[in-house]
mmCIF file of C-alpha atoms in Angstrom:
data_model
loop_
_atom_site.group_PDB
_atom_site.id
_atom_site.type_symbol
_atom_site.label_atom_id
_atom_site.label_comp_id
_atom_site.label_asym_id
_atom_site.label_seq_id
_atom_site.Cartn_x
_atom_site.Cartn_y
_atom_site.Cartn_z
ATOM 1 C CA MET R 1 82.169 171.141 107.104
ATOM 2 C CA ASP R 2 81.212 169.885 110.508
ATOM 3 C CA LEU R 3 83.560 167.034 111.395
ATOM 4 C CA GLU R 4 82.209 166.600 114.907
ATOM 5 C CA LYS R 5 80.922 163.068 115.337
ATOM 6 C CA LYS R 6 77.395 163.036 116.556
ATOM 7 C CA PRO R 7 76.152 160.160 118.656
ATOM 8 C CA ASP R 8 73.866 157.767 116.945
ATOM 9 C CA PRO R 9 70.493 157.887 118.715
ATOM 10 C CA ASP R 10 70.153 154.141 118.220
ATOM 11 C CA MET R 11 73.389 153.546 120.086
ATOM 12 C CA GLN R 12 72.445 155.573 123.151
ATOM 13 C CA PRO R 13 73.004 153.582 126.359
ATOM 14 C CA GLN R 14 69.830 152.099 127.678
ATOM 15 C CA PRO R 15 68.917 152.441 131.328
ATOM 16 C CA LYS R 16 69.833 149.359 133.285
ATOM 17 C CA ARG R 17 67.062 147.155 134.627
ATOM 18 C CA PRO R 18 67.216 146.716 138.395
ATOM 19 C CA VAL R 19 68.591 143.323 139.269
ATOM 20 C CA SER R 20 67.116 141.473 142.200
ATOM 21 C CA PRO R 21 69.417 139.954 144.829
ATOM 22 C CA ALA R 22 68.193 136.482 143.873
ATOM 23 C CA GLU R 23 69.516 136.951 140.341
ATOM 24 C CA THR R 24 72.938 138.073 141.528
ATOM 25 C CA ALA R 25 73.304 135.340 144.152
ATOM 26 C CA PRO R 26 75.560 132.465 143.086
ATOM 27 C CA ALA R 27 73.695 129.443 141.858
ATOM 28 C CA GLU R 28 73.668 126.578 144.310
ATOM 29 C CA THR R 29 74.175 123.049 143.181
ATOM 30 C CA VAL R 30 71.287 120.842 144.266
ATOM 31 C CA PHE R 31 71.965 117.173 144.540
ATOM 32 C CA ALA R 32 68.633 115.449 144.136
ATOM 33 C CA ASP R 33 68.043 111.813 144.794
ATOM 34 C CA PRO R 34 66.271 110.739 141.619
ATOM 35 C CA PRO R 35 63.891 107.789 141.789
ATOM 36 C CA GLY R 36 65.587 104.520 141.025
ATOM 37 C CA SER R 37 69.046 105.732 142.087
ATOM 38 C CA LEU R 38 69.337 102.954 144.692
ATOM 39 C CA ARG R 39 72.201 100.609 143.841
ATOM 40 C CA ALA R 40 70.960 97.239 142.621
ATOM 41 C CA SER R 41 71.796 94.189 144.726
ATOM 42 C CA ASP R 42 72.425 90.628 143.558
ATOM 43 C CA ALA R 43 68.958 89.745 144.861
ATOM 44 C CA ASP R 44 67.440 92.526 142.712
ATOM 45 C CA ARG R 45 69.173 91.189 139.601
ATOM 46 C CA ASP R 46 68.227 87.597 140.384
ATOM 47 C CA ARG R 47 64.578 88.598 140.811
ATOM 48 C CA ILE R 48 64.524 90.313 137.414
ATOM 49 C CA ALA R 49 66.294 87.324 135.859
ATOM 50 C CA ASP R 50 63.582 85.038 137.286
ATOM 51 C CA ILE R 51 60.876 87.198 135.675
ATOM 52 C CA LEU R 52 62.678 86.975 132.324
ATOM 53 C CA ARG R 53 63.063 83.210 132.668
ATOM 54 C CA ASP R 54 59.332 82.814 133.287
ATOM 55 C CA ALA R 55 58.564 85.081 130.328
ATOM 56 C CA LEU R 56 60.742 82.910 128.102
ATOM 57 C CA ALA R 57 59.032 79.724 129.313
ATOM 58 C CA GLU R 58 55.586 81.259 128.665
ATOM 59 C CA GLY R 59 56.533 82.368 125.157
ATOM 60 C CA ARG R 60 56.361 86.093 125.914
ATOM 61 C CA LEU R 61 60.014 86.455 124.891
ATOM 62 C CA ASP R 62 61.991 84.611 122.258
ATOM 63 C CA ALA R 63 65.489 83.322 122.944
ATOM 64 C CA GLU R 64 67.209 86.353 121.396
ATOM 65 C CA GLU R 65 65.129 88.861 123.390
ATOM 66 C CA HIS R 66 65.724 86.883 126.557
ATOM 67 C CA SER R 67 69.487 86.864 125.972
ATOM 68 C CA ASP R 68 69.602 90.605 125.278
ATOM 69 C CA ARG R 69 67.606 91.429 128.409
ATOM 70 C CA ILE R 70 69.658 89.115 130.618
ATOM 71 C CA ASP R 71 72.802 90.914 129.450
ATOM 72 C CA ALA R 72 71.156 94.238 130.367
ATOM 73 C CA VAL R 73 70.217 92.907 133.826
ATOM 74 C CA TYR R 74 73.777 92.108 134.794
ATOM 75 C CA ARG R 75 75.076 95.382 133.353
ATOM 76 C CA ALA R 76 72.598 97.426 135.404
ATOM 77 C CA LYS R 77 74.033 99.375 138.314
ATOM 78 C CA THR R 78 70.831 100.774 139.864
ATOM 79 C CA VAL R 79 67.282 99.617 140.509
ATOM 80 C CA GLY R 80 66.087 102.313 138.104
ATOM 81 C CA GLU R 81 67.986 100.631 135.272
ATOM 82 C CA LEU R 82 66.331 97.289 136.036
ATOM 83 C CA GLU R 83 62.735 98.520 135.876
ATOM 84 C CA PRO R 84 62.484 99.117 132.088
ATOM 85 C CA ILE R 85 63.827 95.630 131.362
ATOM 86 C CA VAL R 86 60.668 93.942 132.690
ATOM 87 C CA ARG R 87 58.192 96.816 132.526
ATOM 88 C CA ASP R 88 56.135 95.028 129.832
ATOM 89 C CA LEU R 89 56.106 91.667 131.638
ATOM 90 C CA PRO R 90 53.807 90.311 134.368
ATOM 91 C CA GLY R 91 55.202 90.002 137.847
ATOM 92 C CA ALA R 92 57.524 92.983 137.452
ATOM 93 C CA ARG R 93 58.352 94.654 140.731
ATOM 94 C CA THR R 94 61.302 96.778 141.846
ATOM 95 C CA HIS R 95 62.141 98.906 144.846
ATOM 96 C CA GLN R 96 60.722 101.931 143.005
ATOM 97 C CA GLU R 97 57.254 100.744 143.872
ATOM 98 C CA SER R 98 55.938 101.933 147.172
ATOM 99 C CA GLU R 99 56.817 99.728 150.082
ATOM 100 C CA PRO R 100 54.050 98.497 152.361
ATOM 101 C CA ALA R 101 53.271 100.502 155.460
ATOM 102 C CA PHE R 102 54.717 98.587 158.371
ATOM 103 C CA ALA R 103 52.531 98.574 161.449
ATOM 104 C CA TYR R 104 53.059 96.740 164.688
ATOM 105 C CA GLY R 105 50.878 95.908 167.607
ATOM 106 C CA PRO R 106 51.272 97.493 171.051
ATOM 107 C CA ASP R 107 54.494 96.732 172.883
ATOM 108 C CA GLU R 108 54.049 93.760 175.132
ATOM 109 C CA SER R 109 56.091 92.661 178.107
ATOM 110 C CA GLU R 110 58.721 90.030 177.442
ATOM 111 C CA GLY R 111 56.860 86.754 177.365
ATOM 112 C CA PRO R 112 57.973 83.146 177.030
ATOM 113 C CA ALA R 113 59.851 82.204 173.893
ATOM 114 C CA ASP R 114 58.467 79.872 171.233
ATOM 115 C CA ASN R 115 60.356 76.576 171.271
ATOM 116 C CA LEU R 116 60.947 74.382 168.233
ATOM 117 C CA VAL R 117 62.678 71.056 168.894
ATOM 118 C CA ALA R 118 63.680 68.308 166.465
ATOM 119 C CA ILE R 119 65.429 65.216 167.888
ATOM 120 C CA PHE R 120 65.789 62.479 165.297
ATOM 121 C CA SER R 121 62.821 64.161 163.620
ATOM 122 C CA SER R 122 61.769 67.255 161.679
ATOM 123 C CA THR R 123 59.815 70.367 162.645
ATOM 124 C CA THR R 124 58.384 72.979 160.292
ATOM 125 C CA ARG R 125 56.831 76.357 160.995
ATOM 126 C CA LYS R 126 55.466 78.106 157.918
ATOM 127 C CA GLY R 127 52.367 79.684 156.409
ATOM 128 C CA ARG R 128 50.443 82.503 158.045
ATOM 129 C CA TRP R 129 51.457 82.684 161.694
ATOM 130 C CA ARG R 130 52.272 85.371 164.218
ATOM 131 C CA VAL R 131 55.969 85.575 164.937
ATOM 132 C CA GLY R 132 56.936 85.896 168.591
ATOM 133 C CA ARG R 133 59.687 88.134 169.893
ATOM 134 C CA ARG R 134 61.934 85.150 170.592
ATOM 135 C CA THR R 135 62.101 81.694 169.117
ATOM 136 C CA ASN R 136 64.441 78.928 170.290
ATOM 137 C CA ALA R 137 65.227 76.260 167.685
ATOM 138 C CA PHE R 138 67.122 73.119 168.762
ATOM 139 C CA ALA R 139 67.963 70.356 166.290
ATOM 140 C CA LEU R 140 69.727 67.153 167.378
ATOM 141 C CA PHE R 141 70.050 64.699 164.503
ATOM 142 C CA GLY R 142 66.968 66.465 163.174
ATOM 143 C CA ASN R 143 65.766 69.213 160.860
ATOM 144 C CA ILE R 144 63.944 72.492 161.627
ATOM 145 C CA GLU R 145 62.510 74.749 158.933
ATOM 146 C CA ILE R 146 61.284 78.248 159.836
ATOM 147 C CA ASP R 147 59.591 80.072 156.953
ATOM 148 C CA LEU R 148 58.756 83.726 157.691
ATOM 149 C CA THR R 149 57.731 84.711 154.155
ATOM 150 C CA GLU R 150 53.998 84.710 154.997
ATOM 151 C CA ALA R 151 54.263 85.378 158.707
ATOM 152 C CA ILE R 152 52.788 88.330 160.606
ATOM 153 C CA PHE R 153 55.372 90.403 162.459
ATOM 154 C CA ALA R 154 53.630 91.817 165.525
ATOM 155 C CA GLN R 155 56.843 93.554 166.634
ATOM 156 C CA ARG R 156 59.756 95.090 164.766
ATOM 157 C CA LEU R 157 62.574 92.993 166.293
ATOM 158 C CA THR R 158 62.447 89.207 166.171
ATOM 159 C CA THR R 159 65.254 87.056 167.592
ATOM 160 C CA ILE R 160 65.794 83.413 166.670
ATOM 161 C CA ASN R 161 68.267 81.417 168.776
ATOM 162 C CA ALA R 162 69.309 78.397 166.725
ATOM 163 C CA THR R 163 71.335 75.410 167.894
ATOM 164 C CA SER R 164 72.192 72.533 165.589
ATOM 165 C CA ILE R 165 74.058 69.389 166.696
ATOM 166 C CA PHE R 166 74.375 66.878 163.888
ATOM 167 C CA GLY R 167 71.243 68.562 162.578
ATOM 168 C CA ASN R 168 69.935 71.376 160.399
ATOM 169 C CA VAL R 169 68.128 74.681 161.073
ATOM 170 C CA GLU R 170 66.978 76.695 158.070
ATOM 171 C CA VAL R 171 65.310 80.117 158.195
ATOM 172 C CA ARG R 172 63.729 81.834 155.176
ATOM 173 C CA VAL R 173 62.636 85.478 155.268
ATOM 174 C CA PRO R 174 60.977 87.948 152.852
ATOM 175 C CA GLU R 175 63.247 90.136 150.741
ATOM 176 C CA ASN R 176 62.019 93.462 152.128
ATOM 177 C CA ILE R 177 63.038 93.021 155.776
ATOM 178 C CA SER R 178 66.397 93.285 157.561
ATOM 179 C CA LEU R 179 68.250 90.063 158.376
ATOM 180 C CA ARG R 180 71.283 89.888 160.677
ATOM 181 C CA GLY R 181 73.197 87.120 162.368
ATOM 182 C CA ASN R 182 75.764 86.290 164.998
ATOM 183 C CA GLY R 183 77.106 82.797 165.539
ATOM 184 C CA SER R 184 79.694 80.182 164.701
ATOM 185 C CA GLY R 185 80.142 76.641 163.505
ATOM 186 C CA ILE R 186 82.295 73.920 165.074
ATOM 187 C CA PHE R 187 82.964 71.358 162.387
ATOM 188 C CA GLY R 188 79.732 72.745 161.000
ATOM 189 C CA ASN R 189 78.217 75.670 159.143
ATOM 190 C CA PHE R 190 76.683 78.932 160.391
ATOM 191 C CA GLU R 191 75.619 81.145 157.481
ATOM 192 C CA VAL R 192 73.351 84.201 157.584
ATOM 193 C CA VAL R 193 72.940 86.252 154.409
ATOM 194 C CA THR R 194 72.858 89.819 155.725
ATOM 195 C CA LEU R 195 69.990 91.891 154.363
ATOM 196 C CA GLU R 196 69.001 95.506 154.993
ATOM 197 C CA GLY R 197 65.405 96.524 154.270
ATOM 198 C CA VAL R 198 64.908 99.713 152.253
ATOM 199 C CA ASP R 199 62.204 100.876 154.646
ATOM 200 C CA PRO R 200 63.798 101.898 157.973
ATOM 201 C CA GLN R 201 60.686 100.622 159.772
ATOM 202 C CA ALA R 202 60.834 97.166 158.197
ATOM 203 C CA PRO R 203 60.956 94.152 160.544
ATOM 204 C CA VAL R 204 64.375 93.045 161.754
ATOM 205 C CA VAL R 205 65.186 89.359 162.211
ATOM 206 C CA VAL R 206 68.343 88.462 164.162
ATOM 207 C CA ILE R 207 69.718 84.916 164.073
ATOM 208 C CA ASN R 208 71.947 83.904 167.000
ATOM 209 C CA GLY R 209 73.410 80.471 167.551
ATOM 210 C CA TYR R 210 75.956 77.836 166.652
ATOM 211 C CA SER R 211 76.260 74.481 164.978
ATOM 212 C CA VAL R 212 78.314 71.415 165.915
ATOM 213 C CA PHE R 213 78.708 68.994 163.031
ATOM 214 C CA GLY R 214 75.523 70.623 161.734
ATOM 215 C CA ASN R 215 74.105 73.517 159.768
ATOM 216 C CA VAL R 216 72.409 76.816 160.652
ATOM 217 C CA GLU R 217 71.389 78.851 157.636
ATOM 218 C CA ALA R 218 69.245 81.959 157.113
ATOM 219 C CA ARG R 219 68.623 83.756 153.835
ATOM 220 C CA PRO R 220 65.936 85.717 151.951
ATOM 221 C CA LYS R 221 63.574 83.789 149.721
ATOM 222 C CA ARG R 222 63.630 85.298 146.255
ATOM 223 C CA GLY R 223 60.360 86.766 145.063
ATOM 224 C CA LYS R 224 58.779 86.779 148.544
ATOM 225 C CA TRP R 225 57.743 90.168 149.942
ATOM 226 C CA ILE R 226 55.691 91.324 152.901
ATOM 227 C CA THR R 227 52.566 92.861 151.385
ATOM 228 C CA ASN R 228 49.588 94.555 152.977
ATOM 229 C CA LEU R 229 51.120 93.987 156.386
ATOM 230 C CA GLN R 230 48.987 96.622 158.060
ATOM 231 C CA ASP R 231 45.702 95.062 156.902
ATOM 232 C CA ARG R 232 46.851 91.557 157.784
ATOM 233 C CA LEU R 233 47.894 92.595 161.265
ATOM 234 C CA ARG R 234 44.629 94.472 161.885
ATOM 235 C CA LYS R 235 42.572 91.415 160.887
ATOM 236 C CA HIS R 236 44.747 89.166 163.049
ATOM 237 C CA LEU R 237 44.382 91.385 166.124
ATOM 238 C CA ASP R 238 40.623 91.753 165.573
#
């Protein structure tokens, strides 16, 4: 009786397949920046809330749907979470959409500043106009309104020097630019709502100045964006 254990042919070791270096290399963790990962700002939430309010007024949403979506708006942490809330409504727009291509005219030598003066009166600059590099606004017992939401920025940096004495200077800008300020109030108010444009080439508006028993205020205007800037500038220069 042969008690010697014979190897099972089915259990014979199989030749090993050559392993490429890529397969043996340790896996690297890749941190991607998924679309919509940008943190949502208060302005982003307010814009979506405005779209929902209009939809409710037009009868596109009933009161219960509106309430549910509003709750979702203020729970959202990123722009990507806001987009689906208004995807089926008109006027929906988030930072996920492509930003306009910013284009500026040729650099020009420093020219004279634009001057806006209101003494016991009011002065308004708005609509479609070409913004100069520097604007001086002086209000004495008067009111000055500077609306840049439809303006053409022929240069990237725009500086507004605002002085208010027993008066008021208000500046409104589009949401997709950068807004910065430096100033003070003496028995008055100097308030600039800081804003950083998503596009690094977006126009930059800097507000400098002070108020004495007056008000200097600059903030983005909700729902206003620079659109088709390149085409508008080309037509203006032509």
